[in-house]
Amino acid sequence: MLAVFDKSVAKSPDELNVGDQPQAVSALKNGFLANHFASVHPGSVTINLGSSGFMAYSREKQNPLFPRLFAVLDEIFCVFQGHIENIAVLKQQYGLNKTADEGIIVIEAYRTLRDRGPYPADQVVRDIQGKFAFVLYDSSLKSTFIASDADGSVPFFWGTDADGHTVFADDEEIVNKGCGRSSAPFPKGCFFTSSGGLRSFEYPQNELKAVRRVDSSGQACGATFCVDKETKKKSTGMKKVDSAANWSANY
């Protein structure tokens, strides 16, 4: 799976960007990374999100333990990889029918959070038990909701391209193609939103700290992030908002 979002929609942490480097390109310009993904994954599907970017997925060359799914509902798009272990519980919790798959569950969890949920966002992600990574985009709000499970079971990477746009993929080579060394594994046990940035759903009361990486040649790479157990922050729960409000600005 692959998603590239314009920097106005999803701005990655500054520590992920190592600065000017010849390896980074503009992932969105002339469809560069979308075309590269299609060449690597013939038969893949690309969803054009207009000025916000694009999402793409393929069911070819996938790990049978971590299948890829795509779902769309009410202009909310979700690419999901992996599986949810407590799927029956979540279907009941969100009032879904028996045929609902993981992608639909994530969309419904997001919609509940956005429209009427009094729960903090970290609790919504923490309730999803299993091995997964997902990328969700809400076109009505131009908002993203992205997460990886607590163990980082599914390979998942992100990076910043030459124009500051953010790239997410399950293939490290794809991310490196667009971002060069301004890339890293997506932090396990964390979620990212357009206005809330990167946060831990395992330790929502704690700040995250960046840990710089170097490659085999000693050159700096995009930072990884881990929970700073010494630094606490105030917890701000999700406020109930009407459908016209930007829910993501409230946490």
GROMACS .gro file of C-alpha atoms in nm:
model
  251
    1MET     CA    1   0.000   0.000   0.000
    2LEU     CA    2   0.105   0.357  -0.061
    3ALA     CA    3  -0.023   0.702   0.027
    4VAL     CA    4   0.128   1.041  -0.050
    5PHE     CA    5  -0.027   1.349   0.105
    6ASP     CA    6   0.039   1.711   0.027
    7LYS     CA    7   0.215   1.891   0.312
    8SER     CA    8  -0.096   2.101   0.367
    9VAL     CA    9  -0.283   1.781   0.458
   10ALA     CA   10  -0.018   1.585   0.648
   11LYS     CA   11   0.300   1.750   0.769
   12SER     CA   12   0.552   1.505   0.908
   13PRO     CA   13   0.775   1.586   1.207
   14ASP     CA   14   1.079   1.801   1.126
   15GLU     CA   15   1.309   1.529   1.261
   16LEU     CA   16   1.207   1.298   0.977
   17ASN     CA   17   1.364   1.535   0.724
   18VAL     CA   18   1.743   1.532   0.697
   19GLY     CA   19   1.756   1.833   0.464
   20ASP     CA   20   1.878   1.873   0.106
   21GLN     CA   21   1.983   1.547  -0.053
   22PRO     CA   22   2.003   1.427  -0.413
   23GLN     CA   23   1.809   1.107  -0.339
   24ALA     CA   24   1.482   1.283  -0.256
   25VAL     CA   25   1.241   1.379  -0.533
   26SER     CA   26   0.896   1.532  -0.563
   27ALA     CA   27   0.671   1.230  -0.508
   28LEU     CA   28   0.360   1.403  -0.646
   29LYS     CA   29   0.507   1.592  -0.941
   30ASN     CA   30   0.397   1.437  -1.272
   31GLY     CA   31   0.269   1.134  -1.082
   32PHE     CA   32   0.626   1.020  -1.014
   33LEU     CA   33   0.572   0.785  -0.719
   34ALA     CA   34   0.228   0.668  -0.835
   35ASN     CA   35   0.380   0.563  -1.167
   36HIS     CA   36   0.670   0.390  -0.995
   37PHE     CA   37   0.430   0.200  -0.769
   38ALA     CA   38   0.225   0.091  -1.072
   39SER     CA   39   0.538  -0.036  -1.246
   40VAL     CA   40   0.636  -0.242  -0.941
   41HIS     CA   41   0.278  -0.362  -0.881
   42PRO     CA   42   0.103  -0.423  -1.219
   43GLY     CA   43  -0.271  -0.424  -1.173
   44SER     CA   44  -0.258  -0.192  -0.873
   45VAL     CA   45  -0.533   0.061  -0.808
   46THR     CA   46  -0.464   0.433  -0.756
   47ILE     CA   47  -0.713   0.669  -0.591
   48ASN     CA   48  -0.661   1.030  -0.697
   49LEU     CA   49  -0.732   1.265  -0.406
   50GLY     CA   50  -0.692   1.582  -0.612
   51SER     CA   51  -0.465   1.844  -0.458
   52SER     CA   52  -0.441   1.638  -0.138
   53GLY     CA   53  -0.239   1.358  -0.300
   54PHE     CA   54  -0.321   0.995  -0.377
   55MET     CA   55  -0.354   0.646  -0.230
   56ALA     CA   56  -0.270   0.318  -0.399
   57TYR     CA   57  -0.284  -0.051  -0.322
   58SER     CA   58  -0.228  -0.389  -0.478
   59ARG     CA   59  -0.325  -0.739  -0.370
   60GLU     CA   60  -0.029  -0.886  -0.556
   61LYS     CA   61   0.292  -0.990  -0.380
   62GLN     CA   62   0.126  -0.965  -0.040
   63ASN     CA   63   0.198  -1.161   0.275
   64PRO     CA   64  -0.100  -1.394   0.332
   65LEU     CA   65  -0.069  -1.326   0.705
   66PHE     CA   66  -0.108  -0.952   0.643
   67PRO     CA   67  -0.357  -0.913   0.356
   68ARG     CA   68  -0.426  -0.569   0.209
   69LEU     CA   69  -0.779  -0.432   0.202
   70PHE     CA   70  -0.933  -0.119   0.057
   71ALA     CA   71  -1.259   0.037   0.171
   72VAL     CA   72  -1.447   0.358   0.096
   73LEU     CA   73  -1.758   0.496   0.265
   74ASP     CA   74  -1.902   0.847   0.250
   75GLU     CA   75  -1.587   0.983   0.083
   76ILE     CA   76  -1.365   0.831   0.352
   77PHE     CA   77  -1.092   0.611   0.203
   78CYS     CA   78  -0.898   0.346   0.395
   79VAL     CA   79  -0.614   0.116   0.299
   80PHE     CA   80  -0.566  -0.152   0.565
   81GLN     CA   81  -0.302  -0.422   0.596
   82GLY     CA   82  -0.306  -0.706   0.848
   83HIS     CA   83  -0.592  -0.839   1.055
   84ILE     CA   84  -0.800  -0.748   1.359
   85GLU     CA   85  -0.827  -1.016   1.628
   86ASN     CA   86  -1.129  -0.874   1.813
   87ILE     CA   87  -1.322  -0.808   1.493
   88ALA     CA   88  -1.650  -0.955   1.625
   89VAL     CA   89  -1.640  -0.729   1.930
   90LEU     CA   90  -1.578  -0.419   1.720
   91LYS     CA   91  -1.855  -0.507   1.474
   92GLN     CA   92  -2.095  -0.522   1.766
   93GLN     CA   93  -1.954  -0.205   1.922
   94TYR     CA   94  -2.003  -0.005   1.601
   95GLY     CA   95  -2.328  -0.171   1.496
   96LEU     CA   96  -2.186  -0.326   1.179
   97ASN     CA   97  -2.312  -0.632   0.994
   98LYS     CA   98  -2.127  -0.963   0.977
   99THR     CA   99  -1.981  -0.892   0.633
  100ALA     CA  100  -1.791  -0.579   0.742
  101ASP     CA  101  -1.416  -0.618   0.701
  102GLU     CA  102  -1.127  -0.445   0.876
  103GLY     CA  103  -1.130  -0.145   0.643
  104ILE     CA  104  -1.495  -0.072   0.714
  105ILE     CA  105  -1.437  -0.114   1.088
  106VAL     CA  106  -1.157   0.145   1.083
  107ILE     CA  107  -1.376   0.386   0.885
  108GLU     CA  108  -1.666   0.342   1.127
  109ALA     CA  109  -1.435   0.387   1.427
  110TYR     CA  110  -1.309   0.708   1.270
  111ARG     CA  111  -1.662   0.831   1.191
  112THR     CA  112  -1.772   0.766   1.547
  113LEU     CA  113  -1.472   0.957   1.674
  114ARG     CA  114  -1.531   1.243   1.432
  115ASP     CA  115  -1.906   1.285   1.464
  116ARG     CA  116  -2.022   1.176   1.804
  117GLY     CA  117  -1.759   0.998   2.006
  118PRO     CA  118  -1.662   1.130   2.348
  119TYR     CA  119  -1.358   0.901   2.347
  120PRO     CA  120  -1.000   1.018   2.312
  121ALA     CA  121  -0.848   0.918   1.979
  122ASP     CA  122  -0.583   0.704   2.146
  123GLN     CA  123  -0.855   0.489   2.305
  124VAL     CA  124  -1.019   0.428   1.967
  125VAL     CA  125  -0.693   0.295   1.822
  126ARG     CA  126  -0.607   0.102   2.138
  127ASP     CA  127  -0.941  -0.081   2.112
  128ILE     CA  128  -0.827  -0.231   1.781
  129GLN     CA  129  -0.645  -0.550   1.878
  130GLY     CA  130  -0.437  -0.729   1.619
  131LYS     CA  131  -0.152  -0.691   1.374
  132PHE     CA  132  -0.215  -0.398   1.144
  133ALA     CA  133  -0.121  -0.075   0.977
  134PHE     CA  134  -0.371   0.153   0.808
  135VAL     CA  135  -0.399   0.484   0.625
  136LEU     CA  136  -0.732   0.669   0.624
  137TYR     CA  137  -0.821   0.989   0.441
  138ASP     CA  138  -1.141   1.189   0.493
  139SER     CA  139  -1.198   1.399   0.181
  140SER     CA  140  -1.471   1.609   0.343
  141LEU     CA  141  -1.226   1.746   0.600
  142LYS     CA  142  -0.899   1.681   0.414
  143SER     CA  143  -0.789   1.495   0.724
  144THR     CA  144  -0.577   1.184   0.776
  145PHE     CA  145  -0.582   0.911   1.041
  146ILE     CA  146  -0.291   0.666   1.029
  147ALA     CA  147  -0.170   0.400   1.273
  148SER     CA  148   0.049   0.097   1.334
  149ASP     CA  149  -0.012  -0.170   1.597
  150ALA     CA  150   0.168  -0.179   1.930
  151ASP     CA  151   0.426  -0.434   1.814
  152GLY     CA  152   0.488  -0.291   1.468
  153SER     CA  153   0.394  -0.631   1.325
  154VAL     CA  154   0.320  -0.508   0.973
  155PRO     CA  155   0.609  -0.347   0.783
  156PHE     CA  156   0.521   0.022   0.759
  157PHE     CA  157   0.739   0.320   0.665
  158TRP     CA  158   0.707   0.692   0.617
  159GLY     CA  159   0.916   0.979   0.489
  160THR     CA  160   0.932   1.336   0.361
  161ASP     CA  161   0.993   1.406  -0.006
  162ALA     CA  162   1.182   1.700  -0.159
  163ASP     CA  163   0.872   1.923  -0.142
  164GLY     CA  164   0.783   1.839   0.217
  165HIS     CA  165   0.498   1.603   0.126
  166THR     CA  166   0.454   1.293   0.342
  167VAL     CA  167   0.481   0.939   0.207
  168PHE     CA  168   0.347   0.623   0.376
  169ALA     CA  169   0.397   0.267   0.248
  170ASP     CA  170   0.445  -0.094   0.349
  171ASP     CA  171   0.745  -0.113   0.113
  172GLU     CA  172   1.064   0.057   0.232
  173GLU     CA  173   1.202   0.075  -0.121
  174ILE     CA  174   0.899   0.273  -0.237
  175VAL     CA  175   0.941   0.528   0.044
  176ASN     CA  176   1.315   0.556  -0.021
  177LYS     CA  177   1.244   0.615  -0.390
  178GLY     CA  178   1.055   0.932  -0.305
  179CYS     CA  179   1.222   1.045   0.015
  180GLY     CA  180   1.579   0.921   0.006
  181ARG     CA  181   1.729   0.925   0.354
  182SER     CA  182   1.444   1.139   0.492
  183SER     CA  183   1.255   0.823   0.583
  184ALA     CA  184   1.217   0.576   0.868
  185PRO     CA  185   0.999   0.294   0.999
  186PHE     CA  186   0.666   0.430   1.121
  187PRO     CA  187   0.674   0.422   1.504
  188LYS     CA  188   0.497   0.120   1.650
  189GLY     CA  189   0.214   0.184   1.891
  190CYS     CA  190   0.157   0.529   1.741
  191PHE     CA  191  -0.098   0.713   1.532
  192PHE     CA  192  -0.078   1.024   1.318
  193THR     CA  193  -0.346   1.280   1.231
  194SER     CA  194  -0.337   1.591   1.018
  195SER     CA  195  -0.364   1.842   1.301
  196GLY     CA  196  -0.266   1.629   1.600
  197GLY     CA  197   0.059   1.503   1.449
  198LEU     CA  198   0.229   1.192   1.581
  199ARG     CA  199   0.117   1.049   1.915
  200SER     CA  200   0.143   0.724   2.110
  201PHE     CA  201  -0.181   0.540   2.172
  202GLU     CA  202  -0.009   0.308   2.419
  203TYR     CA  203   0.124   0.594   2.633
  204PRO     CA  204  -0.096   0.894   2.547
  205GLN     CA  205   0.018   1.086   2.855
  206ASN     CA  206   0.381   1.084   2.741
  207GLU     CA  207   0.569   1.287   2.485
  208LEU     CA  208   0.754   1.123   2.197
  209LYS     CA  209   1.123   1.183   2.144
  210ALA     CA  210   1.315   1.163   1.818
  211VAL     CA  211   1.616   0.932   1.788
  212ARG     CA  212   1.838   1.012   1.492
  213ARG     CA  213   1.957   0.721   1.277
  214VAL     CA  214   2.257   0.675   1.050
  215ASP     CA  215   2.297   0.439   0.757
  216SER     CA  216   2.582   0.196   0.692
  217SER     CA  217   2.793   0.476   0.545
  218GLY     CA  218   2.744   0.697   0.851
  219GLN     CA  219   2.505   0.941   0.683
  220ALA     CA  220   2.209   1.076   0.879
  221CYS     CA  221   1.867   0.927   0.809
  222GLY     CA  222   1.517   1.020   0.918
  223ALA     CA  223   1.463   0.987   1.291
  224THR     CA  224   1.269   0.716   1.465
  225PHE     CA  225   1.042   0.807   1.755
  226CYS     CA  226   0.994   0.645   2.091
  227VAL     CA  227   0.800   0.720   2.405
  228ASP     CA  228   0.974   0.950   2.651
  229LYS     CA  229   0.862   0.795   2.978
  230GLU     CA  230   1.014   1.081   3.175
  231THR     CA  231   0.809   1.353   3.007
  232LYS     CA  232   0.435   1.377   3.063
  233LYS     CA  233   0.188   1.595   2.879
  234LYS     CA  234  -0.167   1.697   2.936
  235SER     CA  235  -0.427   1.463   2.791
  236THR     CA  236  -0.694   1.632   2.583
  237GLY     CA  237  -0.997   1.420   2.507
  238MET     CA  238  -1.195   1.439   2.187
  239LYS     CA  239  -1.466   1.700   2.201
  240LYS     CA  240  -1.804   1.624   2.049
  241VAL     CA  241  -1.847   1.834   1.738
  242ASP     CA  242  -2.108   1.869   1.470
  243SER     CA  243  -2.054   1.741   1.119
  244ALA     CA  244  -1.950   2.081   0.989
  245ALA     CA  245  -1.665   2.119   1.238
  246ASN     CA  246  -1.310   2.001   1.193
  247TRP     CA  247  -1.293   1.736   1.465
  248SER     CA  248  -0.920   1.686   1.427
  249ALA     CA  249  -0.849   2.040   1.546
  250ASN     CA  250  -0.986   1.950   1.888
  251TYR     CA  251  -0.700   1.728   2.005
   0.00000   0.00000   0.00000
